Coordinates of C-alpha atoms in Angstrom, one line a residue:
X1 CA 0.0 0.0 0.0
X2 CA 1.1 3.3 -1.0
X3 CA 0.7 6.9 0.8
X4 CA 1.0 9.5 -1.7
X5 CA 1.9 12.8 -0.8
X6 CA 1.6 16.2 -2.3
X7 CA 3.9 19.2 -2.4
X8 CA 5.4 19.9 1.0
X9 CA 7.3 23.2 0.5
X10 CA 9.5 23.2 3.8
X11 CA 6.3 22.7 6.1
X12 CA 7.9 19.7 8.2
X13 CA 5.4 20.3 11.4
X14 CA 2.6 19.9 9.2
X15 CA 4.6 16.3 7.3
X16 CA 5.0 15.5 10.5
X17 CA 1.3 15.3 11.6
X18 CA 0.6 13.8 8.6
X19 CA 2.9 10.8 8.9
X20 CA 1.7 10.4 12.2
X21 CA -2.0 10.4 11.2
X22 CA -1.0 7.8 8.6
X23 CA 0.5 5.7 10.9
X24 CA 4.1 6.3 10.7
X25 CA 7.1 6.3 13.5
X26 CA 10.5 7.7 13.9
X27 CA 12.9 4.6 14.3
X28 CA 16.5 4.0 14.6
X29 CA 18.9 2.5 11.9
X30 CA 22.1 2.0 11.2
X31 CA 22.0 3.3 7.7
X32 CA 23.9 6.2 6.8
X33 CA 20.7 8.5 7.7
X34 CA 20.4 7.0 11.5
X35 CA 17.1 7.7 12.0
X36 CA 13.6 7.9 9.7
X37 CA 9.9 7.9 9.6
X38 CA 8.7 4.2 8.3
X39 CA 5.4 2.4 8.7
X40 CA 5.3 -1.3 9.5
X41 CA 3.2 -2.3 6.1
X42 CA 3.1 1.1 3.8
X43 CA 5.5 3.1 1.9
X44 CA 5.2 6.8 0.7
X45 CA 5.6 8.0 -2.1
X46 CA 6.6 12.0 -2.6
X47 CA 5.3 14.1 -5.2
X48 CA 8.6 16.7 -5.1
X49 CA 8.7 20.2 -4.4
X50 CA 10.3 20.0 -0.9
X51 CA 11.3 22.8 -1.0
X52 CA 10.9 27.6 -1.4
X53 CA 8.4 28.8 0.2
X54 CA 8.4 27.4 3.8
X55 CA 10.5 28.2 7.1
X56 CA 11.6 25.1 7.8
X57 CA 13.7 24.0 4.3
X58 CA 16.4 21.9 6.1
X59 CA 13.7 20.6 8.7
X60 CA 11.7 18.9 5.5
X61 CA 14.6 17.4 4.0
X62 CA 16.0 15.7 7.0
X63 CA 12.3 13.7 6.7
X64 CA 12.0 13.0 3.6
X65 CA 15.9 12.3 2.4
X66 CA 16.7 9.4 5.2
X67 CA 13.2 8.2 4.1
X68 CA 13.6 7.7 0.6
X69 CA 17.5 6.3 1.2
X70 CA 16.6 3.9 3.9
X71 CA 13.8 2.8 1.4
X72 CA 10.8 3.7 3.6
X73 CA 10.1 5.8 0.7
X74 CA 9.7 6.7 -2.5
X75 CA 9.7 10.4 -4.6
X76 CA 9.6 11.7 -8.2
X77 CA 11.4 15.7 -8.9
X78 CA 9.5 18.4 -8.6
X79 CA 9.8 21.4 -10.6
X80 CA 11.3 22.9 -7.3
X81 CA 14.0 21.1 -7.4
X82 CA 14.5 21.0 -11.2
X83 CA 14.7 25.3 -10.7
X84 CA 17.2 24.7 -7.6
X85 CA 19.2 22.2 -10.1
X86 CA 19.4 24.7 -12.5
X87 CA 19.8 27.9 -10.7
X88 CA 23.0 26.1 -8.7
X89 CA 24.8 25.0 -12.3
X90 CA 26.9 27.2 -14.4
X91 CA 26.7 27.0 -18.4
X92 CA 29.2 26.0 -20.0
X93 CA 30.3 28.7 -22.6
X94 CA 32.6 30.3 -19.5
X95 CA 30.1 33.3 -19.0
X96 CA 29.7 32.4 -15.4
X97 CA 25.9 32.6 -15.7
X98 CA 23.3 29.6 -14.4
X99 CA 21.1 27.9 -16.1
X100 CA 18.5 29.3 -14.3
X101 CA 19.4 33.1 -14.3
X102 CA 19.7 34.4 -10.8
X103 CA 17.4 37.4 -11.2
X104 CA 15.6 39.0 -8.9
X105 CA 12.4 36.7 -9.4
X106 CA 13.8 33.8 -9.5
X107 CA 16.3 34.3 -6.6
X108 CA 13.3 35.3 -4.4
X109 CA 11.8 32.2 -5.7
X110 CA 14.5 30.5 -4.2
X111 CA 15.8 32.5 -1.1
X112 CA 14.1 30.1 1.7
X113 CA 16.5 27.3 0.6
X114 CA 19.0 29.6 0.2
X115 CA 18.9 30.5 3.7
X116 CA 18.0 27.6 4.8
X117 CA 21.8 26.3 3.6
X118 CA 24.0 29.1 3.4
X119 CA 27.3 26.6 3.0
X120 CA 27.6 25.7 -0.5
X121 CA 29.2 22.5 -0.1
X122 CA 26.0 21.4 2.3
X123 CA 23.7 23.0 -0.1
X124 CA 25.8 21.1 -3.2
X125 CA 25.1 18.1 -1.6
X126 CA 21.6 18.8 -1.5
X127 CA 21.5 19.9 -5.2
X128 CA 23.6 16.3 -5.9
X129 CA 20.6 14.4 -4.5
X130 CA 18.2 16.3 -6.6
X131 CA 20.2 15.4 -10.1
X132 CA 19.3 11.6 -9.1
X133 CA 15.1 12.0 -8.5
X134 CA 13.1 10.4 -11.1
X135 CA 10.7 12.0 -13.3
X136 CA 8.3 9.9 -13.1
X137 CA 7.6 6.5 -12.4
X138 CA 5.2 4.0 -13.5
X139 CA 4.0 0.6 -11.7
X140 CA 1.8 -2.4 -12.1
X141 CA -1.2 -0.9 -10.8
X142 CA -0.9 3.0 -10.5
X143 CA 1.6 6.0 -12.0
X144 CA 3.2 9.3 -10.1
X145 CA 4.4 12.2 -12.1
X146 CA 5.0 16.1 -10.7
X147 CA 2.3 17.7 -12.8
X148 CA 1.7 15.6 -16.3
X149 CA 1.3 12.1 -17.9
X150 CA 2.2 13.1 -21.2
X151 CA 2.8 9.2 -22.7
X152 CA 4.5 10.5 -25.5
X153 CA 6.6 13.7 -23.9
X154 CA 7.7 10.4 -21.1
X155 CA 8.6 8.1 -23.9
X156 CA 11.2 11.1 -26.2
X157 CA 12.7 11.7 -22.6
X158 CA 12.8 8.1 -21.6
X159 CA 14.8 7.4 -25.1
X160 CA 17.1 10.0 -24.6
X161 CA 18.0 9.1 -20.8
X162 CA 17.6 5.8 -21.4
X163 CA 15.4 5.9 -18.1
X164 CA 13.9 8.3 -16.0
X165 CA 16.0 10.4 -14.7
X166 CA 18.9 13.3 -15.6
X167 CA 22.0 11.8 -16.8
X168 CA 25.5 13.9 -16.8
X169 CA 25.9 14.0 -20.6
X170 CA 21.9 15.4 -20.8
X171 CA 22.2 17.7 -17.9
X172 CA 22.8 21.2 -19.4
X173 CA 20.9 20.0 -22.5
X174 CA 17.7 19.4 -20.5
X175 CA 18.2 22.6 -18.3
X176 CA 18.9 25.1 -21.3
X177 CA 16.3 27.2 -21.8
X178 CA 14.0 26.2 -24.9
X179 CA 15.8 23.5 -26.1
X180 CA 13.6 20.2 -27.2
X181 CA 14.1 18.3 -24.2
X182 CA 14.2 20.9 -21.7
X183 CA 10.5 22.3 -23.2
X184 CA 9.8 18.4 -23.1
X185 CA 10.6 18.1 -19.2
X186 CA 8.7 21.6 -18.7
X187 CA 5.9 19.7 -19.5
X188 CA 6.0 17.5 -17.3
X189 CA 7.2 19.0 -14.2
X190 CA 5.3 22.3 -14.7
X191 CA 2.0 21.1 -16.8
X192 CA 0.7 22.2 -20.6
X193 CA 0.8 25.7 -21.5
X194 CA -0.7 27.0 -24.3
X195 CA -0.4 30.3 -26.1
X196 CA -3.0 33.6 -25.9
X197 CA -4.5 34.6 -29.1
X198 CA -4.2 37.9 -30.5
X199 CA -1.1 38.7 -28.6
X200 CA -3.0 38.9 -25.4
X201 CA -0.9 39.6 -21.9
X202 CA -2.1 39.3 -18.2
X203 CA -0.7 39.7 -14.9
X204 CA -0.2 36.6 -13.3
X205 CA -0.9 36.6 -9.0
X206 CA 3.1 37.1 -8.5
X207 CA 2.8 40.4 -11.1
X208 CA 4.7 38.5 -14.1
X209 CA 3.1 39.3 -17.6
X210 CA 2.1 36.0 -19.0
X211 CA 1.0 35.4 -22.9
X212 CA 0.6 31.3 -22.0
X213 CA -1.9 29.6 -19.6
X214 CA -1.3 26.1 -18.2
X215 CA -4.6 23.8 -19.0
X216 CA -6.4 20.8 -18.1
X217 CA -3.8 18.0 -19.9
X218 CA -6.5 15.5 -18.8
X219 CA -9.3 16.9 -21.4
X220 CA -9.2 15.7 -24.5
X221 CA -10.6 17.7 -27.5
X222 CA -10.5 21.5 -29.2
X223 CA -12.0 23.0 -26.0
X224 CA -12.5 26.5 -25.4
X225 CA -9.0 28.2 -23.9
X226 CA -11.5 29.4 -20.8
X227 CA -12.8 25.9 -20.0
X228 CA -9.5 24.6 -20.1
X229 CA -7.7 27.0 -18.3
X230 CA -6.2 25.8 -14.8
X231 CA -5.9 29.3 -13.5
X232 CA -9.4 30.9 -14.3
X233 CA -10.4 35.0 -13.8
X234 CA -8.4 36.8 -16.5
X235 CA -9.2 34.7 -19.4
X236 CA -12.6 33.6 -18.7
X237 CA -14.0 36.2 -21.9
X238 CA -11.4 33.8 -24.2
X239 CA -13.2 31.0 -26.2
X240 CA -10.8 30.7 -28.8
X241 CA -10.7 26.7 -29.2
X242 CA -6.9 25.3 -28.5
X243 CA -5.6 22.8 -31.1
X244 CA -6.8 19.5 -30.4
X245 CA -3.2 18.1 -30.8
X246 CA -2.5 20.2 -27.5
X247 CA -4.2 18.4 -24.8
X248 CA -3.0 14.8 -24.3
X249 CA -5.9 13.8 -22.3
X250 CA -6.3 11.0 -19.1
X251 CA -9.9 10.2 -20.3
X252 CA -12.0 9.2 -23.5
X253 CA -14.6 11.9 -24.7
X254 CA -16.8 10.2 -22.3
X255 CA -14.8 11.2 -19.4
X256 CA -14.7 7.5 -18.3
X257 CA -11.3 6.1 -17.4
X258 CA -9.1 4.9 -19.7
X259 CA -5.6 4.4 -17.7
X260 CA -3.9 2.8 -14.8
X261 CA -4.9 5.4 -11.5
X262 CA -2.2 8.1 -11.8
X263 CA -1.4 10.9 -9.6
X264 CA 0.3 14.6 -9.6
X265 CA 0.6 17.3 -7.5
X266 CA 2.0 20.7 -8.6
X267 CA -1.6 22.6 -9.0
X268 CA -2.5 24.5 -5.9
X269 CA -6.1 23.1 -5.2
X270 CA -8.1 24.6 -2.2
X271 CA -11.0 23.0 0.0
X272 CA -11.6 19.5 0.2
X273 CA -9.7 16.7 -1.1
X274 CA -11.4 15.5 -4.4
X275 CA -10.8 13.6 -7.5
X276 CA -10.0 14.6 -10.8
X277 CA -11.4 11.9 -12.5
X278 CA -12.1 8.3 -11.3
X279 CA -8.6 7.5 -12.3
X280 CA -6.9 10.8 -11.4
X281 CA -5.8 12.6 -8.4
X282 CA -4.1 15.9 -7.4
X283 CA -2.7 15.7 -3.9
X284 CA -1.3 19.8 -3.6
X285 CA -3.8 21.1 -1.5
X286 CA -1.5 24.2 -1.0
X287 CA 0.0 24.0 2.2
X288 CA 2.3 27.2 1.5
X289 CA -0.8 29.1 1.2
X290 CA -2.8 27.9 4.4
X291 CA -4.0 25.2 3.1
X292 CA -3.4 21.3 3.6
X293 CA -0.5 18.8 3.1
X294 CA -2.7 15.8 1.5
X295 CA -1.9 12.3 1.1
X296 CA -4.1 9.5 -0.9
X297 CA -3.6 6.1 0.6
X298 CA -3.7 4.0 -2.1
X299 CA -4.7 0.2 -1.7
X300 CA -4.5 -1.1 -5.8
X301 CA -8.0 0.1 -6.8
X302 CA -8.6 0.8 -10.3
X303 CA -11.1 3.2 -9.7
X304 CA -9.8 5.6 -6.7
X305 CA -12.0 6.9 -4.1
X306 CA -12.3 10.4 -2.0
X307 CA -12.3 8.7 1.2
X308 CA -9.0 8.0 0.9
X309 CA -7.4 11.5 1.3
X310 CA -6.2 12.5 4.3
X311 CA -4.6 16.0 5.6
X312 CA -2.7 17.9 8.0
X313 CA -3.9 21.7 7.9
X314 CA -1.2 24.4 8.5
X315 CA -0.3 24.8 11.4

């Protein structure tokens, strides 16, 4: 059995409770990481994004990382940690820029980790662990991915890393801005964006003009850009169809289920805990904005279930 938890963001008291609720304890090991969270029958699975945001970075980490080496867990990269990977590695034309450009944006992004691990050779550690996270991964009976089950986006990266995760010689290829495989691994670590007609801009919550909106991969179809539109309010007027081709969809037309149960977090969802679609499940409730750290125990069903969610609320 499988407990699958969403984005934690450096909110350890709240991971805490929930492991606790899910029936976890601290115990004592002579691995490298002496001491970790493990439950006598179940193993978790992390959705990424540990960390930015919270106020307790380092405290998160020391969870999940002795977790997921002493096997009592299991985790796929968020784009978190693809932005800290990036932002921490130099291109290589000798410029002595990042990968990810440390602006003012994306350094404030950032500056809770930052903090959080002011030695670099700590914090390079850190980053080291982050290089080996899969991207994804796929079992018997369910799937886990950051933000997107694009079959065919997984199987061009899969060819190319032959696997599912970041390999040396693809590194700076993956992490150079608009470059095949790093708009491929966008995709699936930060969702589907499509373009604004017309040349239309908005202001985003964080005050960045935006001329893309991330959408509802799940549909399927030539639907309306304001039906498909994660982030609704300023392009709910828009009814410009997007392409067909765009959405890769989790469901037939019907909206009945069509895959193995598959889960993401990444999205910010409010309230209470509930499903997609009958094969589908978010579990970012938005803890970094006073929401809830959410798990889904997951027990093999082909068709999940909202009583399986459970929460810890901010505290």
């Amino acid at each position: 059995m499988y407990d699958i938890i969403g984005d934690i963001h450096g909110y350890a008291d709240e991971l805490i409770e929930l492991l606790t609720v899910l029936g976890y304890q601290k115990k004592n090991s002579n691995q490298p990481h002496e001491a970790y969270y493990q439950h006598p029958t179940n193993k978790v699975i992390f959705l990424g994004d540990f960390i930015d945001r919270g106020r307790q970075q380092r405290e998160t980490l020391n969870i999940v990382m002795p977790m997921v080496i002493n096997g009592a867990a299991l985790t796929v990269m968020g784009n978190h940690e693809l932005n800290a990977i990036a932002y921490h590695t130099s291109k290589q034309d000798g410029s002595g820029d990042y990968l990810r450009p440390h602006s003012d944006k994306n350094t404030h992004q950032h500056q809770a980790f930052l903090n959080a691990y002011p030695n670099n050779e700590e914090r390079n550690d850190i980053i080291e662990w982050f290089k080996t996270l899969p991207l994804w991964l796929e079992f018997d009976e369910l799937r886990i991915i950051h933000a997107c089950w694009h079959q065919e986006v997984i199987e061009r990266v899969q060819q190319k890393f032959q696997g599912n995760t970041l390999t040396s010689t693809t590194l700076h290829e993956a992490l150079t801005y608009k470059t095949a495989l790093f708009e491929d691994i966008e995709t699936l670590l930060k969702g589907v964006e499509t373009s604004l007609p017309n040349g239309i801009i908005f202001t985003d919550n964080y005050g960045h003009e935006r001329t893309e909106v991330r959408v509802r991969w799940w549909l399927t179809g030539a639907i309306p850009i304001n039906e498909s539109v994660i982030d609704q309010g300023v392009v709910d007027h828009i009814t410009t169809a997007i392409d067909a081709d765009v959405l890769p969809g989790y469901c037939d037309n019907l909206g009945m289920k069509e895959f193995k149960p598959c889960f993401i977090g990444h999205y910010w969802h409010q309230g209470t805990p509930n499903l997609i679609l009958p094969n589908l499940a978010c579990v970012d409730y938005s803890v970094a904005k006073n929401g809830k750290l959410v798990a889904y125990c997951f027990k093999g069903e082909a068709e999940l279930n909202n009583e399986n969610y459970f929460w810890a609320t901010k505290c």
